[in-house]
Coordinates of N, CA and C in Angstrom, one line a residue:
C1116 N -72.1 71.0 -16.1 CA -70.9 70.3 -16.6 C -70.2 69.5 -15.5
G1117 N -70.3 70.0 -14.2 CA -69.8 69.2 -13.1 C -68.4 68.8 -13.3
N1118 N -68.0 67.6 -13.1 CA -66.7 67.1 -13.3 C -66.4 66.6 -14.7
E1119 N -67.3 66.8 -15.6 CA -67.2 66.3 -16.9 C -67.1 67.4 -17.9
G1120 N -66.4 67.2 -19.0 CA -66.3 68.2 -20.0 C -67.4 68.0 -21.1
Q1121 N -67.7 69.0 -21.8 CA -68.7 68.9 -22.9 C -68.1 69.6 -24.1
Y1122 N -68.6 69.3 -25.3 CA -68.1 70.0 -26.5 C -69.2 70.1 -27.5
L1123 N -69.0 71.1 -28.3 CA -69.7 71.4 -29.5 C -68.7 71.5 -30.7
L1124 N -69.1 70.9 -31.8 CA -68.2 70.9 -33.0 C -68.9 71.8 -34.0
F1125 N -68.2 72.7 -34.6 CA -68.7 73.6 -35.6 C -68.0 73.3 -36.9
I1126 N -68.8 73.0 -38.0 CA -68.2 72.7 -39.3 C -68.7 73.7 -40.3
R1127 N -67.8 74.3 -41.0 CA -68.1 75.2 -42.1 C -68.9 74.5 -43.2
K1128 N -70.1 75.1 -43.5 CA -70.9 74.5 -44.5 C -70.2 74.3 -45.9
T1129 N -69.4 75.2 -46.2 CA -68.7 75.1 -47.5 C -67.7 73.9 -47.4
A1130 N -67.1 73.6 -46.3 CA -66.2 72.5 -46.1 C -67.0 71.2 -46.3
L1131 N -68.2 71.1 -45.8 CA -69.0 69.9 -46.0 C -69.4 69.8 -47.5
R1132 N -69.8 70.8 -48.1 CA -70.1 70.8 -49.5 C -68.9 70.3 -50.4
R1133 N -67.7 70.9 -50.0 CA -66.5 70.5 -50.7 C -66.2 69.0 -50.5
A1134 N -66.4 68.5 -49.3 CA -66.1 67.1 -49.0 C -67.1 66.2 -49.8
M1135 N -68.4 66.7 -49.9 CA -69.4 65.9 -50.7 C -69.0 65.8 -52.1
L1136 N -68.5 66.9 -52.7 CA -68.0 67.0 -54.1 C -66.8 66.0 -54.3
Y1137 N -65.9 66.1 -53.3 CA -64.7 65.2 -53.4 C -65.1 63.8 -53.3
E1138 N -66.0 63.4 -52.5 CA -66.5 62.0 -52.4 C -67.2 61.6 -53.7
K1139 N -68.0 62.5 -54.3 CA -68.6 62.1 -55.5 C -67.6 61.9 -56.7
E1140 N -66.6 62.8 -56.8 CA -65.6 62.7 -57.8 C -64.7 61.5 -57.6
N1141 N -64.4 61.1 -56.4 CA -63.5 60.0 -56.1 C -64.1 58.7 -55.7
K1142 N -65.4 58.7 -55.7 CA -66.2 57.5 -55.3 C -65.8 57.0 -53.9
F1143 N -65.5 57.9 -53.0 CA -65.1 57.6 -51.7 C -66.2 58.1 -50.8
S1144 N -66.9 57.2 -50.1 CA -68.0 57.6 -49.4 C -68.0 57.2 -47.9
V1145 N -67.0 56.4 -47.5 CA -67.1 56.0 -46.1 C -65.7 56.2 -45.4
V1146 N -65.7 56.4 -44.2 CA -64.5 56.5 -43.3 C -64.7 55.4 -42.3
D1147 N -63.8 54.4 -42.3 CA -63.9 53.3 -41.3 C -65.4 52.7 -41.3
G1148 N -65.9 52.6 -42.5 CA -67.2 51.9 -42.6 C -68.5 52.8 -42.4
V1149 N -68.3 54.1 -42.1 CA -69.4 55.0 -41.9 C -69.4 56.2 -42.8
P1150 N -70.5 56.5 -43.5 CA -70.6 57.6 -44.4 C -70.8 58.9 -43.7
L1151 N -69.8 59.4 -43.0 CA -70.0 60.6 -42.1 C -70.4 61.8 -42.9
V1152 N -69.8 62.1 -44.1 CA -70.1 63.3 -44.8 C -71.6 63.2 -45.3
S1153 N -72.0 62.1 -45.7 CA -73.4 61.9 -46.1 C -74.4 62.1 -44.9
L1154 N -74.0 61.5 -43.8 CA -74.8 61.7 -42.6 C -74.9 63.2 -42.2
L1155 N -73.8 63.8 -42.2 CA -73.8 65.3 -41.8 C -74.7 66.0 -42.8
N1156 N -74.6 65.7 -44.1 CA -75.4 66.4 -45.1 C -76.9 66.2 -44.8
K1157 N -77.2 64.9 -44.6 CA -78.7 64.6 -44.4 C -79.2 65.2 -43.1
T1158 N -78.5 65.1 -42.0 CA -79.0 65.6 -40.8 C -78.8 67.1 -40.5
R1159 N -77.9 67.7 -41.2 CA -77.6 69.1 -40.9 C -77.9 70.1 -42.1
L1160 N -77.4 69.8 -43.3 CA -77.6 70.7 -44.4 C -79.0 70.5 -45.0
E1161 N -79.3 69.3 -45.3 CA -80.6 69.1 -46.0 C -81.8 69.1 -44.9
G1162 N -81.5 68.5 -43.8 CA -82.6 68.3 -42.9 C -82.6 69.2 -41.7
G1163 N -81.7 70.2 -41.6 CA -81.6 71.0 -40.5 C -81.9 72.5 -40.8
P1164 N -82.0 73.3 -39.7 CA -82.3 74.7 -39.9 C -81.1 75.4 -40.6
S1165 N -81.3 76.6 -41.1 CA -80.3 77.3 -41.8 C -79.2 77.9 -40.8
R1166 N -79.6 78.1 -39.6 CA -78.7 78.6 -38.5 C -78.5 77.5 -37.4
F1167 N -77.3 77.3 -37.0 CA -77.1 76.3 -36.0 C -77.7 76.7 -34.6
S1168 N -77.9 78.0 -34.4 CA -78.4 78.4 -33.1 C -79.9 78.0 -33.0
A1169 N -80.5 77.5 -34.1 CA -81.9 77.0 -34.0 C -81.9 75.5 -33.8
T1170 N -80.8 74.8 -33.7 CA -80.8 73.4 -33.5 C -81.0 73.0 -32.0
E1171 N -81.5 71.9 -31.8 CA -81.8 71.4 -30.4 C -80.5 71.2 -29.7
E1172 N -79.4 70.7 -30.3 CA -78.2 70.6 -29.6 C -77.6 71.9 -29.1
F1173 N -77.7 72.9 -29.9 CA -77.2 74.2 -29.5 C -78.0 74.8 -28.4
R1174 N -79.4 74.7 -28.5 CA -80.3 75.3 -27.5 C -80.2 74.6 -26.2
T1175 N -79.9 73.3 -26.2 CA -79.9 72.6 -24.9 C -78.5 72.4 -24.3
F1176 N -77.5 72.9 -25.0 CA -76.1 72.8 -24.5 C -75.9 73.4 -23.1
A1177 N -76.6 74.5 -22.9 CA -76.5 75.2 -21.5 C -77.0 74.2 -20.4
Y1178 N -78.0 73.4 -20.7 CA -78.5 72.5 -19.7 C -77.5 71.4 -19.3
H1179 N -76.7 71.0 -20.3 CA -75.7 70.0 -20.1 C -74.4 70.6 -19.4
T1180 N -74.3 71.9 -19.4 CA -73.1 72.5 -18.9 C -73.3 73.5 -17.7
D1181 N -74.3 73.2 -17.0 CA -74.7 74.0 -15.8 C -74.9 75.5 -16.1
G1182 N -75.6 75.8 -17.2 CA -75.9 77.1 -17.6 C -74.8 77.9 -18.3
F1183 N -73.8 77.2 -18.9 CA -72.7 77.8 -19.6 C -73.3 78.7 -20.7
D1184 N -72.8 79.9 -20.8 CA -73.3 80.9 -21.8 C -72.5 80.7 -23.1
V1185 N -73.0 79.8 -24.0 CA -72.3 79.4 -25.2 C -72.2 80.5 -26.2
V1186 N -73.2 81.3 -26.3 CA -73.2 82.5 -27.2 C -72.1 83.5 -26.8
R1187 N -72.0 83.8 -25.5 CA -71.0 84.7 -25.0 C -69.6 84.1 -25.3
A1188 N -69.4 82.8 -25.0 CA -68.1 82.2 -25.3 C -67.7 82.3 -26.8
L1189 N -68.7 82.0 -27.6 CA -68.4 82.0 -29.1 C -68.1 83.5 -29.5
K1190 N -68.8 84.4 -29.0 CA -68.5 85.8 -29.3 C -67.1 86.2 -28.9
E1191 N -66.7 85.8 -27.7 CA -65.3 86.1 -27.2 C -64.3 85.5 -28.1
G1192 N -64.5 84.2 -28.5 CA -63.4 83.5 -29.3 C -63.7 83.5 -30.8
L1193 N -64.5 84.4 -31.3 CA -64.9 84.5 -32.7 C -63.7 84.5 -33.6
E1194 N -62.6 85.1 -33.2 CA -61.4 85.3 -34.1 C -60.9 83.9 -34.6
I1195 N -61.1 82.8 -33.9 CA -60.7 81.5 -34.3 C -61.4 81.1 -35.6
T1196 N -62.7 81.5 -35.7 CA -63.5 81.0 -36.8 C -63.2 81.8 -38.1
G1197 N -62.6 83.0 -37.9 CA -62.4 83.8 -39.1 C -63.6 84.7 -39.5
E1198 N -64.6 84.6 -38.7 CA -65.8 85.4 -39.0 C -65.8 86.7 -38.2
K1199 N -66.5 87.7 -38.7 CA -66.6 89.0 -38.1 C -67.6 89.2 -37.1
S1200 N -68.7 88.4 -37.2 CA -69.8 88.5 -36.2 C -70.4 87.2 -35.9
F1201 N -71.1 87.1 -34.8 CA -71.7 85.8 -34.4 C -72.8 85.5 -35.4
E1202 N -73.5 86.4 -36.0 CA -74.5 86.2 -36.9 C -74.0 85.5 -38.2
D1203 N -72.8 86.0 -38.7 CA -72.1 85.4 -39.8 C -71.7 83.9 -39.5
F1204 N -71.1 83.8 -38.3 CA -70.7 82.4 -37.9 C -71.9 81.5 -37.8
D1205 N -73.0 82.0 -37.2 CA -74.2 81.2 -37.1 C -74.8 80.7 -38.4
E1206 N -74.6 81.6 -39.4 CA -75.2 81.3 -40.8 C -74.2 80.4 -41.6
K1207 N -72.9 80.5 -41.4 CA -72.0 79.8 -42.2 C -71.5 78.4 -41.7
F1208 N -71.8 78.1 -40.5 CA -71.4 76.9 -39.8 C -72.6 76.0 -39.4
L1209 N -72.4 74.7 -39.3 CA -73.3 73.9 -38.7 C -72.7 73.3 -37.4
C1210 N -73.6 72.8 -36.5 CA -73.1 72.4 -35.2 C -73.6 71.0 -34.9
I1211 N -72.7 70.2 -34.3 CA -73.0 68.9 -33.8 C -72.5 68.8 -32.3
D1212 N -73.1 68.0 -31.5 CA -72.6 67.7 -30.2 C -72.2 66.3 -30.1
A1213 N -71.7 65.9 -28.9 CA -71.2 64.5 -28.7 C -72.3 63.5 -28.9
N1214 N -73.6 63.8 -28.6 CA -74.6 62.9 -28.8 C -74.8 62.5 -30.2
W1215 N -74.6 63.5 -31.1 CA -74.7 63.2 -32.6 C -73.7 62.2 -32.9
S1216 N -72.5 62.3 -32.4 CA -71.4 61.4 -32.7 C -71.8 60.0 -32.2
Y1217 N -72.5 59.9 -31.1 CA -72.9 58.6 -30.6 C -74.0 58.0 -31.4
L1218 N -74.9 58.8 -31.9 CA -76.0 58.3 -32.6 C -75.7 57.9 -34.1
Y1219 N -74.8 58.7 -34.7 CA -74.5 58.5 -36.1 C -73.1 58.2 -36.4
G1220 N -72.2 58.3 -35.5 CA -70.8 58.2 -35.7 C -70.3 56.7 -35.8
P1221 N -69.1 56.6 -36.1 CA -68.5 55.3 -36.4 C -68.1 54.5 -35.1
L1222 N -68.1 55.2 -34.0 CA -67.6 54.6 -32.7 C -68.7 54.1 -31.9
L1223 N -68.7 52.9 -31.4 CA -69.7 52.4 -30.5 C -69.3 52.8 -29.1
S1224 N -70.2 53.6 -28.5 CA -69.9 54.0 -27.1 C -71.2 53.6 -26.3
T1225 N -71.0 52.6 -25.4 CA -72.1 52.1 -24.6 C -72.4 53.1 -23.5
K1226 N -71.4 54.0 -23.2 CA -71.6 55.0 -22.2 C -71.5 56.4 -22.8
P1227 N -72.6 57.0 -23.2 CA -72.5 58.3 -23.8 C -72.0 59.3 -22.8
D1228 N -70.7 59.5 -22.7 CA -70.1 60.4 -21.8 C -69.1 61.2 -22.5
E1229 N -69.4 62.5 -22.6 CA -68.6 63.4 -23.4 C -67.2 63.6 -22.8
S1230 N -67.0 63.2 -21.6 CA -65.7 63.4 -21.0 C -64.7 62.2 -21.4
L1231 N -65.2 61.2 -22.1 CA -64.3 60.1 -22.5 C -63.4 60.6 -23.6
L1232 N -62.2 61.1 -23.2 CA -61.3 61.8 -24.1 C -60.9 60.9 -25.3
S1233 N -60.7 59.7 -25.1 CA -60.2 58.8 -26.2 C -61.3 58.7 -27.3
I1234 N -62.6 58.6 -26.8 CA -63.7 58.5 -27.8 C -63.8 59.8 -28.6
R1235 N -63.7 60.9 -27.8 CA -63.9 62.2 -28.5 C -62.7 62.4 -29.5
K1236 N -61.5 62.1 -29.1 CA -60.3 62.3 -30.0 C -60.5 61.5 -31.2
R1237 N -60.9 60.2 -31.1 CA -61.0 59.4 -32.3 C -62.1 59.8 -33.2
F1238 N -63.2 60.3 -32.6 CA -64.3 60.8 -33.5 C -63.8 62.0 -34.3
L1239 N -63.1 62.9 -33.6 CA -62.6 64.1 -34.3 C -61.6 63.8 -35.4
Q1240 N -60.8 62.7 -35.1 CA -59.9 62.3 -36.2 C -60.6 61.8 -37.4
L1241 N -61.6 60.9 -37.1 CA -62.4 60.4 -38.2 C -63.2 61.5 -39.0
L1242 N -63.7 62.4 -38.3 CA -64.5 63.5 -38.9 C -63.6 64.4 -39.8
T1243 N -62.4 64.7 -39.3 CA -61.5 65.6 -40.1 C -61.0 64.8 -41.3
K1244 N -60.8 63.5 -41.1 CA -60.4 62.7 -42.3 C -61.5 62.6 -43.3
A1245 N -62.8 62.5 -42.9 CA -63.9 62.5 -43.8 C -64.1 63.8 -44.5
L1246 N -63.8 64.9 -43.8 CA -63.9 66.2 -44.4 C -62.7 66.7 -45.2
S1247 N -61.6 65.9 -45.2 CA -60.4 66.3 -45.9 C -60.6 66.5 -47.4
P1248 N -59.9 67.5 -47.9 CA -58.9 68.3 -47.2 C -59.6 69.5 -46.6
I1249 N -59.3 69.8 -45.3 CA -59.9 70.9 -44.6 C -59.0 72.1 -44.7
E1250 N -59.5 73.3 -44.6 CA -58.7 74.5 -44.6 C -58.8 75.1 -43.2
A1251 N -58.1 76.1 -42.9 CA -58.1 76.8 -41.6 C -59.5 77.2 -41.3
A1252 N -59.9 77.0 -40.0 CA -61.2 77.3 -39.4 C -62.4 76.6 -40.1
D1253 N -62.2 75.5 -40.8 CA -63.3 74.8 -41.4 C -64.0 74.0 -40.3
V1254 N -63.2 73.5 -39.3 CA -63.7 72.7 -38.2 C -63.2 73.3 -36.9
C1255 N -64.1 73.8 -36.1 CA -63.8 74.4 -34.8 C -64.4 73.6 -33.7
L1256 N -63.8 73.6 -32.6 CA -64.3 72.8 -31.4 C -64.4 73.8 -30.2
L1257 N -65.6 73.8 -29.6 CA -65.8 74.5 -28.4 C -65.8 73.4 -27.3
L1258 N -64.8 73.5 -26.4 CA -64.7 72.6 -25.3 C -64.9 73.3 -24.0
V1259 N -65.9 72.9 -23.3 CA -66.1 73.4 -21.9 C -65.4 72.5 -21.0
E1260 N -64.5 73.1 -20.2 CA -63.6 72.2 -19.4 C -64.4 71.7 -18.2
P1261 N -64.0 70.6 -17.7 CA -64.5 70.1 -16.4 C -64.3 71.1 -15.3
S1262 N -65.2 71.2 -14.4 CA -65.0 72.1 -13.3 C -65.7 71.5 -12.0
S1263 N -65.2 72.0 -10.9 CA -65.8 71.5 -9.6 C -67.0 72.4 -9.3
F1264 N -67.7 71.9 -8.3 CA -68.9 72.6 -7.9 C -68.6 74.0 -7.2
V1265 N -67.4 74.0 -6.6 CA -67.1 75.2 -5.9 C -66.3 76.3 -6.7
D1266 N -65.9 75.9 -7.9 CA -65.2 76.8 -8.8 C -66.2 77.8 -9.4
P1267 N -66.0 79.1 -9.2 CA -67.0 80.1 -9.7 C -66.7 80.4 -11.2
V1268 N -65.7 79.8 -11.8 CA -65.4 80.2 -13.2 C -65.5 79.0 -14.1
K1269 N -66.2 79.2 -15.2 CA -66.3 78.2 -16.2 C -65.2 78.4 -17.3
H1270 N -64.3 77.5 -17.4 CA -63.3 77.7 -18.4 C -63.6 76.9 -19.7
F1271 N -63.2 77.5 -20.8 CA -63.5 76.9 -22.1 C -62.4 77.2 -23.1
R1272 N -62.3 76.4 -24.1 CA -61.4 76.6 -25.2 C -62.1 76.5 -26.5
I1273 N -61.6 77.3 -27.5 CA -62.1 77.1 -28.8 C -60.9 76.9 -29.7
L1274 N -60.9 75.8 -30.4 CA -59.8 75.4 -31.2 C -60.1 75.2 -32.7
D1275 N -59.2 75.5 -33.5 CA -59.3 75.3 -35.0 C -58.6 73.9 -35.2
L1276 N -59.4 72.9 -35.6 CA -58.8 71.6 -35.7 C -57.8 71.4 -36.8
K1277 N -57.8 72.3 -37.8 CA -56.7 72.3 -38.8 C -55.4 72.7 -38.2
N1278 N -55.5 73.6 -37.3 CA -54.3 74.2 -36.6 C -54.6 74.3 -35.1
P1279 N -54.4 73.1 -34.4 CA -54.8 73.1 -33.0 C -54.0 74.1 -32.1
S1280 N -52.8 74.6 -32.6 CA -52.1 75.5 -31.8 C -52.8 76.9 -31.8
K1281 N -53.7 77.1 -32.8 CA -54.5 78.3 -32.8 C -55.7 78.1 -31.9
E1282 N -55.7 78.7 -30.7 CA -56.8 78.4 -29.8 C -57.1 79.6 -29.0
Y1283 N -58.3 79.7 -28.5 CA -58.8 80.8 -27.7 C -59.1 80.2 -26.3
K1284 N -58.5 80.7 -25.3 CA -58.9 80.2 -23.9 C -59.6 81.3 -23.2
G1285 N -60.7 80.9 -22.6 CA -61.5 81.9 -21.8 C -62.2 81.3 -20.6
G1286 N -62.9 82.2 -19.9 CA -63.6 81.7 -18.8 C -64.4 82.9 -18.2
F1287 N -65.5 82.6 -17.6 CA -66.2 83.7 -17.0 C -66.9 83.1 -15.7
S1288 N -67.1 84.0 -14.8 CA -67.8 83.7 -13.5 C -69.3 83.5 -13.7
F1289 N -69.8 82.7 -12.9 CA -71.3 82.6 -12.8 C -71.7 82.5 -11.4
K1290 N -72.9 82.8 -11.1 CA -73.4 82.7 -9.8 C -74.5 81.7 -9.6
W1291 N -74.4 81.0 -8.5 CA -75.5 80.0 -8.2 C -76.6 80.8 -7.6
H1292 N -77.8 80.5 -8.1 CA -79.0 81.2 -7.6 C -79.8 80.3 -6.7

């Protein structure tokens, strides 16, 4: 992670299905020119594994964050998601990372840099708009905070995007080998 932050976005599968039904009933299929709900459905529900832990984005997240233990972080902050176990969370949510938003999203970013806060915020706004109406814990964000090389603690936050004041803050030490 170095001096940059990284994030993973978790979307409840039922929220995506609800948004797809809403789009079909209201003939509303694009947000700012991009069919985000359809893209999520094609790349994640129809074309992806049944558990997000089997996706490439999830498996390689630790490489992009200097060995951050994403499963441990999610287990610590599980209360934000409303699920009782990591296994339930893994089955009921899908996962996308910043690179997905650059490949399929509505924002042109010539510098794929997850730490560009303005790009991340705008993508999250568009995504929550596309998934509207969302309910509590339908869209959760795991944000690994930027850290320095000498800081022995990786700090992270897990937020419910419906209610951003509902957040879990954590951190754990790691050792350089």
